[in-house]
Structures are given as structure tokens and as C-alpha cells.
Short mmCIF file of C-alpha atoms in Angstrom, two decimals:
data_model
loop_
_atom_site.label_atom_id
_atom_site.label_comp_id
_atom_site.label_asym_id
_atom_site.label_seq_id
_atom_site.Cartn_x
_atom_site.Cartn_y
_atom_site.Cartn_z
CA MET A 24 -62.10 -27.10 6.28
CA LYS A 25 -58.34 -25.50 7.56
CA PHE A 26 -55.04 -27.40 6.58
CA SER A 27 -53.56 -29.40 8.96
CA VAL A 28 -51.04 -31.78 10.08
CA THR A 29 -53.38 -35.29 9.92
CA ILE A 30 -52.13 -36.36 6.22
CA ARG A 31 -48.85 -38.72 6.73
CA PRO A 32 -46.74 -40.48 4.05
CA TRP A 33 -46.95 -44.16 2.31
CA THR A 34 -44.35 -46.90 3.30
CA ILE A 35 -42.99 -48.76 1.05
CA LEU A 36 -43.31 -52.20 1.69
CA SER A 37 -41.45 -53.84 -1.37
CA SER A 38 -40.46 -52.15 -5.00
CA ARG A 39 -39.76 -54.09 -8.25
CA SER A 40 -38.55 -52.74 -11.45
CA ILE A 41 -40.85 -52.64 -14.45
CA LEU A 42 -37.97 -50.62 -16.79
CA ASP A 43 -34.29 -49.37 -16.26
CA ASP A 44 -32.88 -47.82 -19.84
CA LYS A 45 -30.80 -44.53 -19.63
CA TRP A 46 -34.15 -42.88 -21.02
CA LEU A 47 -36.31 -44.23 -18.94
CA THR A 48 -37.24 -45.98 -15.81
CA VAL A 49 -40.13 -46.80 -13.93
CA ARG A 50 -40.05 -48.78 -10.81
CA ALA A 51 -43.86 -50.22 -9.32
CA ASP A 52 -44.02 -49.99 -5.51
CA ARG A 53 -46.12 -51.87 -2.91
CA CYS A 54 -47.75 -48.94 -0.20
CA GLN A 55 -49.00 -48.90 2.99
CA THR A 56 -50.77 -45.80 4.01
CA ALA A 57 -50.63 -44.55 7.38
CA GLU A 58 -53.86 -46.05 7.75
CA GLY A 59 -52.63 -49.83 7.32
CA LEU A 60 -54.36 -49.87 3.47
CA ILE A 61 -52.14 -51.35 0.79
CA VAL A 62 -51.87 -49.67 -2.14
CA ASP A 63 -50.12 -52.09 -5.18
CA PRO A 64 -48.97 -51.49 -7.87
CA TYR A 65 -48.01 -47.91 -7.94
CA TYR A 66 -45.78 -47.01 -10.26
CA VAL A 67 -43.38 -44.09 -10.08
CA ILE A 68 -41.45 -42.45 -12.91
CA GLU A 69 -37.75 -42.44 -11.76
CA SER A 70 -35.93 -39.61 -14.17
CA VAL A 71 -32.43 -37.65 -13.49
CA ASP A 72 -32.67 -34.01 -12.97
CA TRP A 73 -33.55 -31.38 -15.28
CA VAL A 74 -32.69 -28.37 -15.49
CA HIS A 75 -34.27 -25.05 -17.66
CA VAL A 76 -34.04 -21.43 -17.84
CA VAL A 77 -36.12 -18.18 -18.45
CA ALA A 78 -33.23 -16.15 -20.41
CA PHE A 79 -33.36 -12.60 -20.94
CA ASP A 80 -31.37 -10.35 -23.33
CA GLU A 81 -30.02 -7.03 -23.09
CA LYS A 82 -33.64 -5.71 -24.25
CA ASP A 83 -35.54 -8.32 -21.71
CA ARG A 84 -36.40 -9.96 -24.79
CA VAL A 85 -36.92 -14.11 -23.58
CA LEU A 86 -34.96 -16.29 -25.53
CA ILE A 87 -37.67 -19.19 -26.90
CA ILE A 88 -36.35 -22.26 -29.03
CA ARG A 89 -38.27 -24.59 -31.12
CA GLN A 90 -38.27 -28.03 -31.33
CA TYR A 91 -39.97 -31.41 -32.45
CA ARG A 92 -41.07 -33.73 -29.27
CA HIS A 93 -42.36 -37.11 -29.75
CA GLY A 94 -44.20 -37.38 -26.78
CA SER A 95 -46.94 -34.83 -27.98
CA GLY A 96 -45.81 -34.98 -31.28
CA THR A 97 -45.65 -31.32 -31.77
CA ILE A 98 -43.74 -28.95 -32.71
CA GLU A 99 -43.48 -27.06 -29.87
CA HIS A 100 -42.34 -23.76 -28.72
CA GLU A 101 -40.02 -23.93 -24.89
CA ILE A 102 -37.37 -22.44 -22.88
CA PRO A 103 -33.46 -23.77 -23.43
CA CYS A 104 -33.48 -27.24 -21.18
CA GLY A 105 -32.71 -30.56 -20.92
CA CYS A 106 -31.14 -33.12 -18.36
CA VAL A 107 -28.42 -33.11 -15.54
CA ASP A 108 -25.74 -35.40 -16.16
CA ARG A 109 -24.91 -37.47 -13.07
CA GLY A 110 -22.43 -35.76 -10.65
CA GLU A 111 -22.84 -32.37 -12.47
CA ALA A 112 -24.51 -29.15 -10.76
CA PRO A 113 -27.44 -27.99 -12.13
CA LEU A 114 -25.88 -24.55 -12.93
CA ASP A 115 -23.12 -26.32 -15.08
CA ALA A 116 -26.34 -28.47 -16.10
CA MET A 117 -28.18 -25.32 -17.22
CA ARG A 118 -24.60 -23.42 -18.89
CA ARG A 119 -23.86 -26.49 -20.99
CA GLU A 120 -27.43 -26.55 -22.14
CA LEU A 121 -27.97 -23.32 -23.13
CA LEU A 122 -24.76 -23.42 -24.89
CA GLU A 123 -25.30 -26.26 -27.07
CA GLU A 124 -28.91 -25.61 -28.08
CA THR A 125 -28.54 -22.21 -28.58
CA GLY A 126 -24.84 -20.71 -29.14
CA CYS A 127 -25.81 -18.43 -26.00
CA THR A 128 -24.29 -17.20 -23.11
CA ALA A 129 -25.46 -15.20 -19.99
CA GLU A 130 -23.84 -12.80 -17.56
CA ALA A 131 -25.59 -13.93 -14.26
CA PHE A 132 -27.95 -17.19 -13.70
CA GLU A 133 -30.04 -16.78 -10.91
CA PRO A 134 -31.55 -20.42 -9.44
CA LEU A 135 -35.88 -20.42 -8.57
CA PRO A 136 -37.03 -22.41 -6.40
CA THR A 137 -37.48 -25.83 -7.62
CA PHE A 138 -40.47 -28.19 -9.24
CA CYS A 139 -41.52 -31.86 -8.98
CA PRO A 140 -42.58 -32.12 -12.89
CA ASN A 141 -45.42 -34.50 -11.67
CA PRO A 142 -45.81 -35.24 -8.15
CA PRO A 143 -48.24 -37.89 -8.33
CA ARG A 144 -45.49 -39.65 -10.89
CA TYR A 145 -42.35 -38.54 -10.93
CA SER A 146 -39.51 -37.88 -8.22
CA ASN A 147 -37.19 -36.00 -9.83
CA THR A 148 -36.37 -32.38 -9.10
CA VAL A 149 -36.46 -29.62 -12.01
CA TYR A 150 -34.42 -27.03 -11.56
CA PRO A 151 -35.53 -23.65 -12.77
CA PHE A 152 -33.38 -20.27 -13.56
CA MET A 153 -33.26 -16.84 -14.37
CA ALA A 154 -30.22 -15.85 -16.83
CA THR A 155 -29.63 -12.33 -17.41
CA GLY A 156 -27.44 -10.51 -20.43
CA VAL A 157 -27.83 -13.39 -22.72
CA ARG A 158 -26.79 -13.24 -25.98
CA LEU A 159 -25.11 -15.26 -28.83
CA VAL A 160 -21.56 -16.43 -28.56
CA THR A 161 -21.00 -19.48 -31.32
CA GLN A 162 -22.84 -21.95 -33.03
CA GLN A 163 -25.36 -24.51 -31.64
CA LYS A 164 -23.89 -27.95 -31.08
CA LEU A 165 -26.90 -30.18 -31.19
CA ASP A 166 -27.16 -34.34 -31.61
CA VAL A 167 -28.06 -35.37 -35.04
CA THR A 168 -31.32 -36.40 -34.39
CA GLU A 169 -32.03 -32.42 -32.73
CA GLN A 170 -33.52 -30.07 -34.79
CA ILE A 171 -33.55 -26.58 -32.77
CA GLU A 172 -34.75 -23.33 -33.79
CA PHE A 173 -34.38 -19.98 -31.32
CA GLU A 174 -35.43 -16.61 -31.42
CA PHE A 175 -35.73 -14.04 -28.67
CA VAL A 176 -39.17 -13.11 -28.64
CA GLU A 177 -40.50 -9.78 -27.00
CA LEU A 178 -42.49 -9.96 -23.53
CA PRO A 179 -45.29 -8.79 -24.89
CA VAL A 180 -45.25 -11.21 -27.39
CA LEU A 181 -44.59 -13.90 -25.38
CA LEU A 182 -47.08 -12.92 -22.65
CA GLN A 183 -49.22 -13.00 -25.54
CA TRP A 184 -48.65 -16.54 -26.65
CA ILE A 185 -49.13 -17.76 -22.99
CA ASP A 186 -52.55 -16.61 -22.68
CA GLU A 187 -53.69 -18.13 -26.20
CA GLY A 188 -51.97 -21.45 -24.98
CA LYS A 189 -49.35 -21.53 -28.67
CA PHE A 190 -46.42 -21.40 -25.57
CA HIS A 191 -48.11 -24.01 -23.36
CA GLN A 192 -45.49 -26.53 -21.85
CA PRO A 193 -45.99 -25.18 -18.43
CA LEU A 194 -43.29 -26.11 -16.83
CA HIS A 195 -41.64 -23.24 -18.44
CA VAL A 196 -45.16 -21.31 -18.05
CA SER A 197 -44.52 -21.60 -14.72
CA ALA A 198 -40.82 -20.40 -14.49
CA ILE A 199 -41.15 -17.18 -17.06
CA PHE A 200 -44.40 -16.03 -14.86
CA ILE A 201 -42.05 -16.87 -11.51
CA ALA A 202 -39.14 -14.45 -13.30
CA LEU A 203 -41.70 -12.25 -14.24
CA ARG A 204 -42.83 -11.35 -10.88
CA ARG A 205 -39.23 -11.49 -9.34
CA ARG A 206 -38.13 -9.09 -11.86
CA GLY A 207 -41.36 -7.11 -10.80
CA MET A 208 -42.98 -7.30 -13.94
CA LEU A 209 -46.03 -8.40 -13.35
CA ARG A 210 -48.23 -6.64 -10.64
CA PHE A 211 -50.58 -8.26 -8.57
CA GLU A 212 -53.85 -6.12 -8.57
CA ARG A 213 -57.69 -6.47 -8.09
CA MET B 20 -31.77 -17.24 -35.89
CA LYS B 21 -35.54 -16.37 -36.93
CA PHE B 22 -38.26 -19.58 -36.46
CA SER B 23 -38.91 -21.14 -39.68
CA VAL B 24 -40.80 -24.33 -41.15
CA THR B 25 -37.97 -26.85 -41.73
CA ILE B 26 -38.34 -28.75 -38.74
CA ARG B 27 -40.86 -31.58 -38.94
CA PRO B 28 -42.21 -34.76 -37.51
CA TRP B 29 -40.35 -37.84 -37.14
CA THR B 30 -42.43 -40.80 -38.39
CA ILE B 31 -43.07 -44.29 -36.21
CA LEU B 32 -41.74 -47.19 -37.94
CA SER B 33 -42.89 -49.34 -35.57
CA SER B 34 -44.18 -49.68 -31.94
CA ARG B 35 -44.22 -52.39 -28.92
CA SER B 36 -45.68 -52.19 -25.87
CA ILE B 37 -43.45 -51.84 -22.44
CA LEU B 38 -46.39 -51.63 -19.79
CA ASP B 39 -49.93 -51.63 -19.86
CA ASP B 40 -51.37 -51.06 -17.17
CA LYS B 41 -54.95 -48.79 -15.88
CA TRP B 42 -52.49 -46.76 -13.93
CA LEU B 43 -49.68 -46.49 -16.74
CA THR B 44 -49.24 -47.12 -20.14
CA VAL B 45 -45.53 -46.97 -21.36
CA ARG B 46 -44.63 -48.08 -25.13
CA ALA B 47 -40.93 -47.39 -27.56
CA ASP B 48 -41.13 -46.66 -30.80
CA ARG B 49 -39.24 -46.99 -33.02
CA CYS B 50 -38.39 -43.60 -35.06
CA GLN B 51 -37.00 -41.85 -38.27
CA THR B 52 -36.38 -38.10 -38.34
CA ALA B 53 -37.45 -36.24 -41.66
CA GLU B 54 -34.06 -36.48 -42.72
CA GLY B 55 -33.43 -40.48 -42.11
CA LEU B 56 -32.51 -41.16 -39.30
CA ILE B 57 -33.36 -43.89 -36.74
CA VAL B 58 -34.28 -43.12 -32.97
CA ASP B 59 -35.19 -46.40 -31.07
CA PRO B 60 -36.52 -46.14 -28.86
CA TYR B 61 -37.83 -43.50 -27.92
CA TYR B 62 -40.03 -44.22 -24.55
CA VAL B 63 -43.28 -42.22 -24.66
CA ILE B 64 -45.99 -42.65 -21.79
CA GLU B 65 -49.64 -42.71 -22.57
CA SER B 66 -52.60 -41.54 -20.10
CA VAL B 67 -55.85 -40.97 -19.86
CA ASP B 68 -56.26 -36.87 -20.38
CA TRP B 69 -55.95 -35.30 -17.05
CA VAL B 70 -57.90 -31.67 -15.37
CA HIS B 71 -57.72 -29.17 -12.85
CA VAL B 72 -59.28 -26.26 -11.98
CA VAL B 73 -58.32 -22.57 -10.65
CA ALA B 74 -61.46 -22.16 -8.12
CA PHE B 75 -62.55 -18.74 -6.88
CA ASP B 76 -64.54 -18.39 -4.36
CA GLU B 77 -67.50 -15.45 -3.78
CA LYS B 78 -64.24 -13.24 -2.41
CA ASP B 79 -62.02 -14.50 -5.38
CA ARG B 80 -59.69 -16.86 -2.95
CA VAL B 81 -58.75 -19.75 -4.63
CA LEU B 82 -59.42 -23.32 -2.98
CA ILE B 83 -56.22 -25.13 -2.53
CA ILE B 84 -55.70 -29.10 -2.11
CA ARG B 85 -53.20 -30.76 0.25
CA GLN B 86 -52.11 -34.19 -0.20
CA TYR B 87 -49.98 -36.73 -0.58
CA ARG B 88 -47.72 -37.56 -3.44
CA HIS B 89 -45.84 -40.66 -3.37
CA GLY B 90 -44.34 -39.73 -6.70
CA SER B 91 -42.39 -36.90 -5.47
CA GLY B 92 -42.67 -38.61 -1.61
CA THR B 93 -43.88 -35.44 -0.57
CA ILE B 94 -47.21 -33.66 1.21
CA GLU B 95 -47.68 -30.87 -1.79
CA HIS B 96 -50.10 -28.09 -2.20
CA GLU B 97 -52.40 -28.16 -5.54
CA ILE B 98 -55.41 -27.37 -7.32
CA PRO B 99 -58.44 -29.84 -7.56
CA CYS B 100 -57.12 -32.03 -10.25
CA GLY B 101 -57.83 -35.19 -11.81
CA CYS B 102 -58.31 -37.86 -14.44
CA VAL B 103 -61.34 -37.96 -17.47
CA ASP B 104 -62.74 -40.89 -17.33
CA ARG B 105 -63.34 -42.94 -20.37
CA GLY B 106 -66.22 -41.45 -22.98
CA GLU B 107 -66.32 -38.41 -20.76
CA ALA B 108 -66.76 -34.88 -21.54
CA PRO B 109 -63.98 -32.89 -19.62
CA LEU B 110 -65.78 -30.43 -17.85
CA ASP B 111 -67.59 -33.44 -16.76
CA ALA B 112 -64.93 -34.96 -15.00
CA MET B 113 -63.91 -31.78 -13.61
CA ARG B 114 -66.98 -30.74 -12.17
CA ARG B 115 -67.13 -34.62 -10.95
CA GLU B 116 -63.62 -34.39 -9.34
CA LEU B 117 -64.08 -30.84 -8.02
CA LEU B 118 -67.16 -32.33 -5.79
CA GLU B 119 -65.37 -35.71 -5.00
CA GLU B 120 -61.86 -34.14 -3.58
CA THR B 121 -63.48 -30.96 -1.91
CA GLY B 122 -67.40 -30.93 -1.62
CA CYS B 123 -67.75 -28.07 -3.81
CA THR B 124 -69.84 -26.89 -6.95
CA ALA B 125 -69.05 -23.73 -9.43
CA GLU B 126 -71.66 -20.94 -10.65
CA ALA B 127 -69.57 -20.61 -14.14
CA PHE B 128 -66.67 -23.46 -15.34
CA GLU B 129 -64.37 -21.73 -18.24
CA PRO B 130 -61.92 -23.57 -20.19
CA LEU B 131 -58.40 -22.22 -20.02
CA PRO B 132 -55.68 -22.88 -23.16
CA THR B 133 -54.71 -26.82 -23.33
CA PHE B 134 -51.29 -28.14 -21.92
CA CYS B 135 -49.48 -31.38 -22.86
CA PRO B 136 -47.95 -32.35 -19.40
CA ASN B 137 -44.29 -33.27 -20.78
CA PRO B 138 -43.85 -32.91 -24.51
CA PRO B 139 -41.36 -35.00 -24.36
CA ARG B 140 -42.48 -37.84 -22.89
CA TYR B 141 -46.59 -37.44 -22.57
CA SER B 142 -49.21 -37.92 -25.16
CA ASN B 143 -51.72 -36.94 -23.13
CA THR B 144 -53.29 -33.55 -22.46
CA VAL B 145 -54.60 -31.38 -19.70
CA TYR B 146 -57.34 -29.58 -19.74
CA PRO B 147 -57.18 -26.57 -17.20
CA PHE B 148 -60.72 -24.93 -16.34
CA MET B 149 -61.35 -21.34 -13.94
CA ALA B 150 -63.79 -21.26 -12.16
CA THR B 151 -66.22 -18.60 -9.92
CA GLY B 152 -68.31 -18.67 -7.56
CA VAL B 153 -67.11 -21.72 -5.66
CA ARG B 154 -68.93 -22.81 -2.31
CA LEU B 155 -69.16 -25.99 -0.33
CA VAL B 156 -72.13 -27.51 -0.77
CA THR B 157 -71.29 -30.93 1.01
CA GLN B 158 -68.79 -33.57 1.85
CA GLN B 159 -66.57 -34.71 0.17
CA LYS B 160 -66.20 -38.45 -1.62
CA LEU B 161 -62.63 -40.23 -1.52
CA ASP B 162 -61.46 -42.93 -2.59
CA VAL B 163 -60.20 -45.42 0.39
CA THR B 164 -56.49 -44.46 0.46
CA GLU B 165 -57.59 -40.90 -0.45
CA GLN B 166 -56.74 -38.33 2.31
CA ILE B 167 -57.05 -34.18 1.09
CA GLU B 168 -57.33 -31.07 3.05
CA PHE B 169 -58.56 -28.07 1.14
CA GLU B 170 -58.91 -24.39 2.22
CA PHE B 171 -59.87 -21.37 0.13
CA VAL B 172 -56.56 -19.38 0.01
CA GLU B 173 -56.21 -15.37 -0.02
CA LEU B 174 -54.34 -14.57 -3.82
CA PRO B 175 -51.38 -12.99 -2.14
CA VAL B 176 -50.59 -15.04 -0.13
CA LEU B 177 -50.74 -18.22 -2.63
CA LEU B 178 -48.57 -15.66 -5.05
CA GLN B 179 -46.33 -15.54 -2.33
CA TRP B 180 -46.34 -19.52 -2.04
CA ILE B 181 -45.87 -20.30 -5.51
CA ASP B 182 -42.93 -17.09 -6.05
CA GLU B 183 -41.05 -18.98 -3.08
CA GLY B 184 -41.54 -22.21 -4.18
CA LYS B 185 -43.69 -23.65 -1.15
CA PHE B 186 -46.57 -24.66 -4.22
CA HIS B 187 -45.09 -25.54 -6.84
CA GLN B 188 -46.81 -28.43 -9.08
CA PRO B 189 -45.94 -26.58 -12.32
CA LEU B 190 -48.87 -27.99 -14.13
CA HIS B 191 -50.88 -25.37 -11.08
CA VAL B 192 -48.88 -23.03 -10.99
CA SER B 193 -49.43 -22.43 -14.86
CA ALA B 194 -53.01 -22.45 -14.74
CA ILE B 195 -53.52 -19.99 -11.55
CA PHE B 196 -51.12 -17.12 -13.41
CA ILE B 197 -53.22 -17.92 -16.53
CA ALA B 198 -56.29 -17.40 -14.71
CA LEU B 199 -55.25 -14.58 -13.38
CA ARG B 200 -54.06 -12.76 -16.03
CA ARG B 201 -57.62 -13.62 -17.69
CA ARG B 202 -59.11 -11.94 -14.31
CA GLY B 203 -57.32 -8.98 -15.24
CA MET B 204 -55.18 -9.04 -12.03
CA LEU B 205 -51.34 -9.30 -13.18
CA ARG B 206 -50.14 -6.66 -15.35
CA PHE B 207 -47.14 -6.58 -16.53
CA GLU B 208 -45.40 -3.54 -16.17
CA ARG B 209 -41.60 -2.75 -17.36
#
């Protein structure tokens, strides 16, 4: 089989709100496929857009954070990340989150290709960035319920964590690999 | 800052159901942090576990599928993936989904480290696999509303799609990179 152009999007016939909260919005769509079949309900999670950053210090170590995540109920290693406020540019959100979560700034930010966090279910966009020349300049500024530790981790250690599943946030794993590819640090060879 | 052991999980004081459907389950927790602060509501999305597979044919090409995804409203390149049925082992789910979506079987499957799809929000686990010796043996067996195209894609092409954002499902990007690392095909070098 070869990819063709026969796959067509669905049409939304109607839509109703299941949950409309500042933290989570869920809608249920009644859809029609291009072949005329009805799919009802199809749940879509709407969310503000997200940002995250692969932040290298001058020694090419990566800034890793560690925090409790209540969805999984586990303490997770991640990269700095957060939500884009209404009307905020993704890069501004990223600078703000990096500063709030770790007290760090960067000399330069570069956007990486965007992701959809989970195309079957989520409608929002994730904006990953790569930052270089990252350094600590001030104190963290966390929400009262937030507790975030951070550390600059050597690349061979981080890659081992990923290979072994100790670092396993898939949005962040993807961004780290793409950033390393962009920096010419992950060579493909058979 | 160095990672320490000061970060502790929250306690769930009570929990109520927001949506309990076979396609999506959302609960709202009233939580207490280890410092005694109340977080209410905290929404958690519960889901059956998921599987996906980085499926190599004998020429080391990767099996890529293409389908409409209604969350993002876009036609997406992905790797074969699906849901684990109740009582089903992840590997059995993976064999079944691979056969249904593409009509392919594999000589060997190897589990890769598990992911949480999105630790702040999702409670389920994703089981990625690597498969080798993948080949077409029968017809697809799709649901009536499913339309899936598939193609074996050369690795340099797939890496270019990922680097440029044409292939951007982050769970799948992560699994592809980890599989290539495991096969010794992505070497770290400064």
C-alpha cells in the first residue's frame, strides 16, 4: 500500500459541552465521516496551548525538573514546561515558565516543530523550544501548591535515563531527541 | 540545586465522577498536598492502557500509518497503535492492533520502556513495542468508521519527517527514537 489522498476529515454536525472549567474543557461532537457514517459521541479535550523547553547550559547539560504529577500519581522527571496564557505568545510563555519554575534565563531560544499532544483526543498545540546559554539568575517563583526541584543533567546520563525509562514523559523525550538532532549530536547510522 | 527526596505525593480526600463513558472517563479529585494545602478540583482523565509499535520490515523500513484524527482535526502520520482491551495483555493487544490496522505480523516483539501519556492529567500507561521482521500477511480489518493507509518508510525519510515536524505524534516520536537507540542506530556524539 502507498499513501494516497483518499483520507478525508469528518464534519462536525453538532457539539455539546461536557465540562467547561478553567483547568479542563471537554466537548462531545456528533460527527459525520466523508462516507456519510455517523460517529456520536466523539469526545474532544480542549486546552490552552502548552510550551516546553530543552534548556542547555554552557556545558551542554540539560535542565531537568522533578515534581509530583497527580494524573499519574507519581514524581516525574521532566523539562521545564507550562501553559500559554490567553493572548500570550508561546515564546513569552516559555521565558516566563522557565523563570518561574527554575529562576533561569537563556541567551537564545529556538522554536522546534510543534506537536499535538494526542491527536485522537486533544485539539491544542504544544510549542517546544530549544534554549542555549541557560543559567540561574534568581529564585524560583512557584504557586503555593507547586514544589519543583531542578538540576542540570549531563547528556549521557539523560540519554541513559530515557533509554531505560526513568525519564519517560513522551512530549519531553521527543523534544530532547529533536533538539539533539538539530545540534548534530544524534547521528543516524546503520 | 540538586534533586533530593523532599517532594511527596498528594493525598486524595474525595473524588467525584465528571464523565464515565466507554470512550472517556474524567474524575475530579479533592486533594491535599503533603504540606496540608487543599487542591480542588484536580481533574484526572482515566483511560484504558494504550499500545504502539515501531515495526521494522526486513529492510529496516518502519511501518507508518496515516489516518484522520478528530481531536486535532487533521490527517496524521503515526505508528500502529491502539487500546488494550480489559483483561488483555499489552503484547496481545499490540499483535491484534497491528494485524487489524495493517494486516501485518512480526517475527519478534520487544517491549520498550513504558510512558505515561501526560503525567499531569492522565492516569493510564502506554506500552510501546519494537517489532522486527514485519510483513504483510492479510487484509486490514477496520471498524466501519476507520480509514487507515500504511506504508513502509525508509529510516532517513522518517527521521527527516520527524526533524521537520511532518511526523509529530510525540508518543510515537519518542518510541521511534528509543527503538533506534536500542538498535544502535542513533549514536550520541558531541
